[in-house]
mmCIF file of C-alpha atoms and ligand atoms in Angstrom:
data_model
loop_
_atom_site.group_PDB
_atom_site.id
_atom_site.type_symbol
_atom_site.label_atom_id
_atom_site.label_comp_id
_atom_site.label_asym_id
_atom_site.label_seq_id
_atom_site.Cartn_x
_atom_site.Cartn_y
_atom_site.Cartn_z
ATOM 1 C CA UNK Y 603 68.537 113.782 119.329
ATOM 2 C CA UNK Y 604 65.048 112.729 118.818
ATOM 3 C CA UNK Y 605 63.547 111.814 122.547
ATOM 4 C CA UNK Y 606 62.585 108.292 124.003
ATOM 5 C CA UNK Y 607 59.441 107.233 125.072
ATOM 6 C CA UNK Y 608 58.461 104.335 126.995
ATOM 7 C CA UNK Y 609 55.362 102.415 127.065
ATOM 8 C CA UNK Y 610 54.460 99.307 128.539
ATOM 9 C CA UNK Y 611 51.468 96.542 127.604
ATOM 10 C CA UNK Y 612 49.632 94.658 130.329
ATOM 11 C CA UNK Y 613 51.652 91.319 130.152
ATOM 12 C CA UNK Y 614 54.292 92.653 132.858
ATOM 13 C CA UNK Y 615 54.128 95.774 133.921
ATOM 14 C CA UNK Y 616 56.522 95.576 136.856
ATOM 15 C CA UNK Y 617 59.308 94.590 134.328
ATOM 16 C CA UNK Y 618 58.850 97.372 132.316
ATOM 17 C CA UNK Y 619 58.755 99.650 135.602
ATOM 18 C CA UNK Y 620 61.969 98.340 136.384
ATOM 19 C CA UNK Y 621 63.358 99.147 132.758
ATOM 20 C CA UNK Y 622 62.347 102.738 133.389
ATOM 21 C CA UNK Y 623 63.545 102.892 136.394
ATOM 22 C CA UNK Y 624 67.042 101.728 135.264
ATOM 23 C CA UNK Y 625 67.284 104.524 132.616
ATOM 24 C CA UNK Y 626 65.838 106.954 134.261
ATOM 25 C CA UNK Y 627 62.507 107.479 132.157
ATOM 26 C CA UNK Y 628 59.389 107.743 132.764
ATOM 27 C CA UNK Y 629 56.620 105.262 131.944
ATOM 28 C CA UNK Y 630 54.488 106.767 129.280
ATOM 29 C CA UNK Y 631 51.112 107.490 129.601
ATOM 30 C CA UNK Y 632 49.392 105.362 127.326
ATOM 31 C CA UNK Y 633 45.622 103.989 128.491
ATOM 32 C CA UNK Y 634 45.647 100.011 127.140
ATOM 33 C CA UNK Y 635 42.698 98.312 128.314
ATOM 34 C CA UNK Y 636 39.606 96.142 126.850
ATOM 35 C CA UNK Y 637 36.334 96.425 125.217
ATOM 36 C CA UNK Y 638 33.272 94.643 126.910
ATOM 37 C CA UNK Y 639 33.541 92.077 123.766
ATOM 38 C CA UNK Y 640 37.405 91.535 124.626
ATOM 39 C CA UNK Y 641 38.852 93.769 122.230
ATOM 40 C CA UNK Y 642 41.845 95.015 122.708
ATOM 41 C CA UNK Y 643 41.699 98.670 123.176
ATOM 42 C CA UNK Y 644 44.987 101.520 123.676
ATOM 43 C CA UNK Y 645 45.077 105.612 123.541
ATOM 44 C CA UNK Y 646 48.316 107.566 123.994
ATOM 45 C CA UNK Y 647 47.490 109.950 126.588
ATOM 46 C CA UNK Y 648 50.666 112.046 125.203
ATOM 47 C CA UNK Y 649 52.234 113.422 122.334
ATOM 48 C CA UNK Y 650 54.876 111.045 120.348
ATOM 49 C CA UNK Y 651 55.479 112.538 117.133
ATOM 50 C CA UNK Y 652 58.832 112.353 115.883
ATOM 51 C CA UNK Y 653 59.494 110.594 119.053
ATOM 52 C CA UNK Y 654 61.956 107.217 119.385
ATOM 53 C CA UNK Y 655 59.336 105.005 121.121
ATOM 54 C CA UNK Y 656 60.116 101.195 122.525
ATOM 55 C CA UNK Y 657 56.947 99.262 123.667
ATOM 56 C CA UNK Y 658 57.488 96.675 126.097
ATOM 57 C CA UNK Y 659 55.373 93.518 125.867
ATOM 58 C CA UNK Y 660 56.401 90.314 126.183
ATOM 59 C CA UNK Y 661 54.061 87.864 124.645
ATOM 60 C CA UNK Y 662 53.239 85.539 127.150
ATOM 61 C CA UNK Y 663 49.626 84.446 128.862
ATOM 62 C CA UNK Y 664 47.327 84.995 127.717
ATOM 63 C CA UNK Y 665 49.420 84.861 124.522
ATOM 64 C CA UNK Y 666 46.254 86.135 121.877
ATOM 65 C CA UNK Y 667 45.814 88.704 123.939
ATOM 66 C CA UNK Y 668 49.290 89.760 124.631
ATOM 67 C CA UNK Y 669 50.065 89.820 120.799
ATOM 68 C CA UNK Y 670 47.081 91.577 119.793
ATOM 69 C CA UNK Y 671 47.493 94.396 122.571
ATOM 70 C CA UNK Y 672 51.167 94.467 121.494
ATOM 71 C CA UNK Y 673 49.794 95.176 117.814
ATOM 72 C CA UNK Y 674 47.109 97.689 118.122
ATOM 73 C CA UNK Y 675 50.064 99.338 120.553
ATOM 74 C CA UNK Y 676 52.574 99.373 117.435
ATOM 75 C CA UNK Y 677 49.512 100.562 115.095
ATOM 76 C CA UNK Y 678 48.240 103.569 117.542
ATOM 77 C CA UNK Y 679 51.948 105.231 117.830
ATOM 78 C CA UNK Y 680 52.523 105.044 113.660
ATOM 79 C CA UNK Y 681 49.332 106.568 113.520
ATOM 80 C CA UNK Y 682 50.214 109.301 115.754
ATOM 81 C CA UNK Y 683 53.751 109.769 113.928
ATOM 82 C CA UNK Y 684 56.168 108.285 116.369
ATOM 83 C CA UNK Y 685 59.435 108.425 114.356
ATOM 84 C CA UNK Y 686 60.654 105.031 115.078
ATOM 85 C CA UNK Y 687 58.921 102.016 116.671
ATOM 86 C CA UNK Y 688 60.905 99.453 118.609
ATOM 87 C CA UNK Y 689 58.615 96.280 120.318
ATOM 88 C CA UNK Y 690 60.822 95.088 122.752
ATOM 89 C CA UNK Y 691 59.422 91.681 123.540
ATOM 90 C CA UNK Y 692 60.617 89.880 126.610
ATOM 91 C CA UNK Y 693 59.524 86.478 125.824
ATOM 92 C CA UNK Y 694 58.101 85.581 122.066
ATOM 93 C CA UNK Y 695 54.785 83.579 122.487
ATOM 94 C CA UNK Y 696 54.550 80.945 119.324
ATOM 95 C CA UNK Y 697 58.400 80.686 118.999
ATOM 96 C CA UNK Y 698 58.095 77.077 119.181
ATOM 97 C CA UNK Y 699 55.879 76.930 116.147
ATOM 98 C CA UNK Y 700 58.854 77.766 114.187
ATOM 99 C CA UNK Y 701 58.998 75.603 111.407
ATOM 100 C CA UNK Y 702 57.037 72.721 109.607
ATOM 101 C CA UNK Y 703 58.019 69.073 111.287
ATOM 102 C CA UNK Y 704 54.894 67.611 109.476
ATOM 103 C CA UNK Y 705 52.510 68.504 106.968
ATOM 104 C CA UNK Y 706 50.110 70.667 107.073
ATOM 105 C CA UNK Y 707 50.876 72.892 109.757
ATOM 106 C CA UNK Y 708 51.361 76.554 110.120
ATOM 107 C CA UNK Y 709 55.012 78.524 111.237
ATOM 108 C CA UNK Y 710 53.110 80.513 113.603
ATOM 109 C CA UNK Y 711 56.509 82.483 114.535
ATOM 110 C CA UNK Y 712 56.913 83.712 111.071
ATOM 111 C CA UNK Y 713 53.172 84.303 111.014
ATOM 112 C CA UNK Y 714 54.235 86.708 114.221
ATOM 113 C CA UNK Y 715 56.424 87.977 112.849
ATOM 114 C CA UNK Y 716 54.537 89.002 109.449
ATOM 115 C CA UNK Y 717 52.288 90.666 111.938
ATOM 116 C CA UNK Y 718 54.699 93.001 113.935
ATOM 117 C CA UNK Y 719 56.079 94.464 110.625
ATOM 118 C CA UNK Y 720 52.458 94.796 109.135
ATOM 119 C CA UNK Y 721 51.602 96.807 112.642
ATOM 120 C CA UNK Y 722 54.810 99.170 111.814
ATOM 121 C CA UNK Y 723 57.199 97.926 114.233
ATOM 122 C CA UNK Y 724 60.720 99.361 112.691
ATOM 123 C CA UNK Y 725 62.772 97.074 115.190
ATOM 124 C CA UNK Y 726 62.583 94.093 117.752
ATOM 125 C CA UNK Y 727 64.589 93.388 120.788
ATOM 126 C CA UNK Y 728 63.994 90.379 122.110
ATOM 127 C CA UNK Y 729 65.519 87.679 124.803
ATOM 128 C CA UNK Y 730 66.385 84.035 124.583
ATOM 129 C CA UNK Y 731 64.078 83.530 121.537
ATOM 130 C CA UNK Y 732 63.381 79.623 121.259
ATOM 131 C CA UNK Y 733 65.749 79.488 118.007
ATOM 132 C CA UNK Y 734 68.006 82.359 116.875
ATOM 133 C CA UNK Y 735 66.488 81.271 113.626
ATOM 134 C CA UNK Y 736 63.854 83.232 114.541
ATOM 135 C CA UNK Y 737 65.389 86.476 113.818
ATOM 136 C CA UNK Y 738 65.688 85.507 109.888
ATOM 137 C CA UNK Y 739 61.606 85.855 109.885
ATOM 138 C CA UNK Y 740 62.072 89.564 110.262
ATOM 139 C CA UNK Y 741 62.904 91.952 107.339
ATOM 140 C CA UNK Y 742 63.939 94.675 110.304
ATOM 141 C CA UNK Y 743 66.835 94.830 112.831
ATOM 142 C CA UNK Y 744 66.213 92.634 116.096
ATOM 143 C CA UNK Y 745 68.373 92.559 118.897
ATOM 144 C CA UNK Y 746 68.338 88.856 120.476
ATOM 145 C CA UNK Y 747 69.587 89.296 124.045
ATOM 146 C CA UNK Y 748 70.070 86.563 126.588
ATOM 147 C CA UNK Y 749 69.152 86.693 130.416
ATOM 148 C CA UNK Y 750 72.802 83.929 130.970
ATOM 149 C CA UNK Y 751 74.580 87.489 132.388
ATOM 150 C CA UNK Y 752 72.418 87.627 135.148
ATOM 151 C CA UNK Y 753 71.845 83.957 135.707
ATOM 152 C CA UNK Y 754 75.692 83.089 135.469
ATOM 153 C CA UNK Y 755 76.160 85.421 137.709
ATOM 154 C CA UNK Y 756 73.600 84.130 140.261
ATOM 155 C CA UNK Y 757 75.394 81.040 140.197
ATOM 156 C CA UNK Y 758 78.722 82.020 140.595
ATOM 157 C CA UNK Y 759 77.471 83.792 144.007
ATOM 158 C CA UNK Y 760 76.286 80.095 144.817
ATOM 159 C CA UNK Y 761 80.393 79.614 145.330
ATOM 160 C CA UNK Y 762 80.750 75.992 143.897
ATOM 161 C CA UNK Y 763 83.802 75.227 142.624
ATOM 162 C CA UNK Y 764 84.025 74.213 138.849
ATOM 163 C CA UNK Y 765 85.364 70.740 139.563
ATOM 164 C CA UNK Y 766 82.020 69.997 141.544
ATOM 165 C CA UNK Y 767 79.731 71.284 138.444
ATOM 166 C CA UNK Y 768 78.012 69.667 135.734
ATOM 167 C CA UNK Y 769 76.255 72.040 133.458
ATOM 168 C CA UNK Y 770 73.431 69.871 131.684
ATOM 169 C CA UNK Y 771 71.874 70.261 128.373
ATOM 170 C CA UNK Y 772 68.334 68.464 128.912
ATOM 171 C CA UNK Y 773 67.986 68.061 124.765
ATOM 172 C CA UNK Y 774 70.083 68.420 121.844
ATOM 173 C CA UNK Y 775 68.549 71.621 121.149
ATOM 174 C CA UNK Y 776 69.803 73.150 124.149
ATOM 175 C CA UNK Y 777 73.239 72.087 123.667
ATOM 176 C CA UNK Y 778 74.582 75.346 122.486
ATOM 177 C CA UNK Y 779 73.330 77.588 125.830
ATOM 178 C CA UNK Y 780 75.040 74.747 127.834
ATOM 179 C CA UNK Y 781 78.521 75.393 126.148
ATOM 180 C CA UNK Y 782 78.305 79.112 126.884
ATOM 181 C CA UNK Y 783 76.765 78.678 130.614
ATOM 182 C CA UNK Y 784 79.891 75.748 131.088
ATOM 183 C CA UNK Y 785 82.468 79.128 130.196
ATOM 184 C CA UNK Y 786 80.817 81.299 132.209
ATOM 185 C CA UNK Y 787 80.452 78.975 135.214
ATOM 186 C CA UNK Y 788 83.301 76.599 134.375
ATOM 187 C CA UNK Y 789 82.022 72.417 135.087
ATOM 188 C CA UNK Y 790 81.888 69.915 133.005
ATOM 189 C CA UNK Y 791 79.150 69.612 130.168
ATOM 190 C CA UNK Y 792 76.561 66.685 130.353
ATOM 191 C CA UNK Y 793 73.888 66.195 127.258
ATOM 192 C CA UNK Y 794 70.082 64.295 127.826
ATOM 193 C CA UNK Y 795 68.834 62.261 124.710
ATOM 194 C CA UNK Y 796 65.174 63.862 125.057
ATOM 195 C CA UNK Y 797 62.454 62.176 122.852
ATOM 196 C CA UNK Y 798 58.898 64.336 123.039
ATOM 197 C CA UNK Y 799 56.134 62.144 122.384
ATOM 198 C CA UNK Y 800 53.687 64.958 122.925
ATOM 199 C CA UNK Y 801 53.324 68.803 124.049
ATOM 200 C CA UNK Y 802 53.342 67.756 127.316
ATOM 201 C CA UNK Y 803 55.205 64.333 127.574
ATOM 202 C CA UNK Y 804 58.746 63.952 127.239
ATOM 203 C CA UNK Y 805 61.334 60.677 127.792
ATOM 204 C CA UNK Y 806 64.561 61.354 128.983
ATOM 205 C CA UNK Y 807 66.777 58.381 129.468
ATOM 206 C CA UNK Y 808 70.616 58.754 128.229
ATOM 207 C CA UNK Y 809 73.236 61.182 128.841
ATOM 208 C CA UNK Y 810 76.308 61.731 127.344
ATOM 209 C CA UNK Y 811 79.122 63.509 128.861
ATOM 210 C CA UNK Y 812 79.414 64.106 132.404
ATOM 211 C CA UNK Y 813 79.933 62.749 135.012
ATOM 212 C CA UNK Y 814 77.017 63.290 137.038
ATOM 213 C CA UNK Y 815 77.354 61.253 140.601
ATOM 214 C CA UNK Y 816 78.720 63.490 142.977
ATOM 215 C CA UNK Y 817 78.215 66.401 141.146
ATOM 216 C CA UNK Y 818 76.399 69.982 141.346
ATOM 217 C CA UNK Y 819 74.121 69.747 138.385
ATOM 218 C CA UNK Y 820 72.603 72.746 137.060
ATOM 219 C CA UNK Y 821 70.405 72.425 133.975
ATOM 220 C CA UNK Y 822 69.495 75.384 131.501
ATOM 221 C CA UNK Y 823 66.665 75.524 128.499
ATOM 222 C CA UNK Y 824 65.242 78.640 127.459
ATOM 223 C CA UNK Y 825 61.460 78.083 128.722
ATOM 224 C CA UNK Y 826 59.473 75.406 131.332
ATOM 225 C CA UNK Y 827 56.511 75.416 129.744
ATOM 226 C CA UNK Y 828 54.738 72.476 131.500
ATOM 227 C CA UNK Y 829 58.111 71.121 133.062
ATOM 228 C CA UNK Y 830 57.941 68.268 131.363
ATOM 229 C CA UNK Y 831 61.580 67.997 129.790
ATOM 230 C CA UNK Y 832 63.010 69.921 133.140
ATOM 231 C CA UNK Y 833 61.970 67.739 135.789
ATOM 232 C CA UNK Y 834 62.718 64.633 133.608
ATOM 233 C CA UNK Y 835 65.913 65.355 132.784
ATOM 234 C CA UNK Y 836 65.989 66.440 136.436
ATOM 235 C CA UNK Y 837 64.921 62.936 137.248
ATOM 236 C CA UNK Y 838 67.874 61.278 135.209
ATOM 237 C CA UNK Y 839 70.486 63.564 137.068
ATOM 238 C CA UNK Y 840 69.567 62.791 140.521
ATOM 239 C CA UNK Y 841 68.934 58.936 139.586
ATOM 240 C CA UNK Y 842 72.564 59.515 138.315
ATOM 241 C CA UNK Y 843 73.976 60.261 141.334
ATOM 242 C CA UNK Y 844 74.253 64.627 141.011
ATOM 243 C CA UNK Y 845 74.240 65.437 144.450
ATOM 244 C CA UNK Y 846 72.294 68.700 143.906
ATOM 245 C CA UNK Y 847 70.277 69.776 141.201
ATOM 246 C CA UNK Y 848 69.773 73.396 140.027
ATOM 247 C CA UNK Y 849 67.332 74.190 137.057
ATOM 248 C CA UNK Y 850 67.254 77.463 135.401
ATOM 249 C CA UNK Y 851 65.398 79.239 132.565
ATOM 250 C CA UNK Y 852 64.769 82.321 131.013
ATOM 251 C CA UNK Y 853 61.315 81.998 130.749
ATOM 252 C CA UNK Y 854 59.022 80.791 133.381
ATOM 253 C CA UNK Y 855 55.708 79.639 131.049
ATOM 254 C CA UNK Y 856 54.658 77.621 133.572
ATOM 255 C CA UNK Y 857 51.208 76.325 132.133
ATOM 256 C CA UNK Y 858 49.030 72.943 132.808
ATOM 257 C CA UNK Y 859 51.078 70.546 135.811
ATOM 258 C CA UNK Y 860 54.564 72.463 135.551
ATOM 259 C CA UNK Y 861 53.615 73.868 139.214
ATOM 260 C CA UNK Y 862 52.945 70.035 140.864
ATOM 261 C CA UNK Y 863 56.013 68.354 138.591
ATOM 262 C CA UNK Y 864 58.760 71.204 139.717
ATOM 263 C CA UNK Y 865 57.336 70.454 143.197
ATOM 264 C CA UNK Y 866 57.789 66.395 143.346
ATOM 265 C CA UNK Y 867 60.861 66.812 141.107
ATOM 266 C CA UNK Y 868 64.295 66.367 142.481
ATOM 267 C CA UNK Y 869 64.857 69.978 142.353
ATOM 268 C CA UNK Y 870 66.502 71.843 145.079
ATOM 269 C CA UNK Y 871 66.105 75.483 142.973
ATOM 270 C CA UNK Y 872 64.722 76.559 139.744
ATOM 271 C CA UNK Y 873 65.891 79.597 138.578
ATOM 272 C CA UNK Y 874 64.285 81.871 136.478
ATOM 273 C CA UNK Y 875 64.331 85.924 135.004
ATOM 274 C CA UNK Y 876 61.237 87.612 135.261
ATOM 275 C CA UNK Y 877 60.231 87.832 131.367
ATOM 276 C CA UNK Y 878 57.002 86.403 132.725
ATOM 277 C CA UNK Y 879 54.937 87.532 135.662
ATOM 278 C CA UNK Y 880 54.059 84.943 138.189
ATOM 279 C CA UNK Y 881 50.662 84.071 138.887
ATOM 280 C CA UNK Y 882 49.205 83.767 142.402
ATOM 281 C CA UNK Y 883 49.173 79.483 142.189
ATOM 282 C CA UNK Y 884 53.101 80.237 141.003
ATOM 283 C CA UNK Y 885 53.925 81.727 144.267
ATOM 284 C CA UNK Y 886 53.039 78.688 146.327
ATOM 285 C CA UNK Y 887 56.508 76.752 144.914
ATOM 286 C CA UNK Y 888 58.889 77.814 146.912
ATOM 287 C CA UNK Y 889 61.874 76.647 145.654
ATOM 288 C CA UNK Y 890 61.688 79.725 142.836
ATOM 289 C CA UNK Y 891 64.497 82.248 142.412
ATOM 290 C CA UNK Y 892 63.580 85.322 140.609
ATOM 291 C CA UNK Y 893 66.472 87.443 138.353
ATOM 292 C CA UNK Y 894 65.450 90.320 136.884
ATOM 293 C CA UNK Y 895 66.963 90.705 133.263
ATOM 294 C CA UNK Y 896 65.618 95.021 133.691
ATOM 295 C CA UNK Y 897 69.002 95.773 133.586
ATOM 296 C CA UNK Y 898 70.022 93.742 130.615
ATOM 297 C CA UNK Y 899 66.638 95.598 128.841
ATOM 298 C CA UNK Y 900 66.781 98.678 130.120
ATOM 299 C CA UNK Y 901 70.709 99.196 128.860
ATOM 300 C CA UNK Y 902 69.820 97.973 125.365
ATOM 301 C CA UNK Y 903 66.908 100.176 125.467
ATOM 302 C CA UNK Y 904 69.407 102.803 125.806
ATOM 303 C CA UNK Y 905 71.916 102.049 123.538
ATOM 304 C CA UNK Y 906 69.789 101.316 120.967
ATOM 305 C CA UNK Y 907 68.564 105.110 121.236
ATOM 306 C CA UNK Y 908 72.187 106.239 121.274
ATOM 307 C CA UNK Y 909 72.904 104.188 118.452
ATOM 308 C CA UNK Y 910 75.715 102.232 120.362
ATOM 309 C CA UNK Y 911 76.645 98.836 119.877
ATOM 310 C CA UNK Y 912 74.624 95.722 121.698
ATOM 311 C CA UNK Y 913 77.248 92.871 121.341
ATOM 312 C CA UNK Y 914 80.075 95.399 123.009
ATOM 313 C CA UNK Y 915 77.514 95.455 125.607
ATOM 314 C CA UNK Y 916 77.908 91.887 126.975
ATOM 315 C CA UNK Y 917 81.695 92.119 126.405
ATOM 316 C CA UNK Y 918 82.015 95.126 128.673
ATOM 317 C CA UNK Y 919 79.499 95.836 131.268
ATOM 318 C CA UNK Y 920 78.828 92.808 134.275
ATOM 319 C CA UNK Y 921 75.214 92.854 135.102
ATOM 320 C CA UNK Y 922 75.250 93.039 138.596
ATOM 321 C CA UNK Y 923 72.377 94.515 138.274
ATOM 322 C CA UNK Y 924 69.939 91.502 137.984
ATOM 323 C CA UNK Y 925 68.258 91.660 141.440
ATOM 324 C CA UNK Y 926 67.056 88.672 143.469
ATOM 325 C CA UNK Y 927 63.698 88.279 144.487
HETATM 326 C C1 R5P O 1774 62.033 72.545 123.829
HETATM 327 O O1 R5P O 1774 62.600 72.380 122.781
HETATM 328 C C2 R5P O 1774 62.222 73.723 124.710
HETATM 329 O O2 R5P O 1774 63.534 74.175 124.710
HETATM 330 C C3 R5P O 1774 61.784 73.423 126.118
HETATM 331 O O3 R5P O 1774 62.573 72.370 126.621
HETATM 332 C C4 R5P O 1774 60.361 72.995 126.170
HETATM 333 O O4 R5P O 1774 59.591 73.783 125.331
HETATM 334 C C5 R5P O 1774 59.830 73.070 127.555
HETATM 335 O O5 R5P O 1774 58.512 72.606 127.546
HETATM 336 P P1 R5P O 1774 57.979 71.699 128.715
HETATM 337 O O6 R5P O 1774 58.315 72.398 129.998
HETATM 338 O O7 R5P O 1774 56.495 71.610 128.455
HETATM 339 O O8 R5P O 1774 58.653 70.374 128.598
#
């Protein structure tokens, strides 16, 4: 079988240390750095011809950056004849530029998209994209995991019972995730009527479902970005009469206030997989939980190279795996 080879970007290292460390690989050597101008810059340090080579990157801050690295990556192993290119990309920066709501604006996603396949990427794997849609923009197979395994599974350590929980969708977009997290954690299912009036301000003032007083709320969306629709719909719960409130996502963007609204929000935890290094200011919250989704990666990684099947993955393995940090 042709071998694997692992290399890893700059956006999160320590994920993709923990991917190799689940299979059993070693990193590759691969030097990615900059030019004095900002360029980005990568040489393999190793031989990868004819080699089956994933490249771990998730697009996140600073998202140019983290794109173009991931793209000169893709273009430097074609060049040096790796058999088969796989960009395994944690979190997909621009995924909420996925479609045209007004005129004369770009789909930035598909635009990404465009760009991975022009680099020579000859599959994706990626995790709770913004819109499954998503995976229609590419012309080559993509894997769309989901970090819910290890997340569910956090929360059914938390040992509520599922007469005390509310699983809330905080938008109609979201509605979807909620259903699955509501089977996989049992509760009722509660939906927020959010209205965004810009990228950074939500309202959030009816639910339907429920019911909320009394209850355990936990509320799911796929990123906090500036924790706008979280800690509104957050807001609405507790003024509701949930008598604790969990928040969890898969991607912690965490940009502009998000920091100072999770804070003053009635939040007792926000939960979130580690598709997206924390910063140093992140750290100071301390009401995060950290899952790692390595495991969830890392086994995809590997079937993916054994040609095995991904959705008889979540149907038969428990990822106990996600550690807690
Ligand atoms: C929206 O459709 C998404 O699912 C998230 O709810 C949103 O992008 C989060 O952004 P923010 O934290 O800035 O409200």
């Amino acid at each position: 079988m042709t071998p694997m080879k692992i290399f890893s970007g700059t956006a999160n290292r320590p994920l993709s240390e923990k991917i190799c460390e689940y299979l059993g690989e070693p990193l590759g050597n691969m030097t990615v750095e900059k030019f004095p101008d900002g360029e980005s810059f990568c040489r393999i340090e190793e031989d990868v011809r004819g080699k089956d080579v994933f490249i771990i990157q998730p697009t996140c801050r600073p998202v140019n950056d983290t794109l173009m690295e991931l793209l000169v990556m893709i273009d430097c192993c074609r060049r040096a004849s790796a058999d088969r290119i796989t960009a395994v990309i944690p979190y997909f920066g621009y995924a909420r530029q996925d479609r045209k709501d007004e005129g004369r604006v770009p789909i930035s996603a598909k635009l990404c998209a465009n760009l991975l396949e022009c680099a020579g990427a000859n599959r994706v794997v990626a995790l709770d994209l913004h819109s499954a849609q998503i995976q229609g923009f590419f012309d080559i197979p993509l894997d769309h995991l989901s970090a819910s395994p290890v997340i569910d599974e956090y929360i059914n350590t938390l040992g509520y019972s599922p007469e005390e929980v509310v699983v809330v969708s905080p938008d109609a977009g979201s509605i979807k995730r909620a259903t699955k997290h509501v089977s996989a954690v049992g509760g009722s299912l509660a939906i927020i009527d959010k209205r965004r009036h810009s990228g950074s301000e939500v309202e959030q003032a009816h639910i339907i479902g429920g019911p909320i007083e009394g209850r355990v709320a936990f509320l799911f969306d796929d990123m906090i970005s500036t924790g706008g629709s979280i800690c509104g719909a957050a807001k609405v719960v507790k003024e509701m009469g949930a008598k604790k409130v969990y928040v969890a996502a898969s991607h912690g963007v965490l940009c502009g206030p998000a920091i100072e609204r999770l804070e003053a929000a009635p939040i007792d935890e926000v939960v979130l997989s580690d598709t997206i290094p924390l910063l140093p200011e992140h750290q100071k919250l301390k009401k995060i939980k950290r899952l790692s989704c390595a495991s969830i990666l890392g086994e995809t990684i590997k079937r993916i190279h054994n040609h095995e099947s991904i959705s008889q993955m979540y149907k038969s393995l428990r990822f106990t795996t996600g550690q807690y940090f």
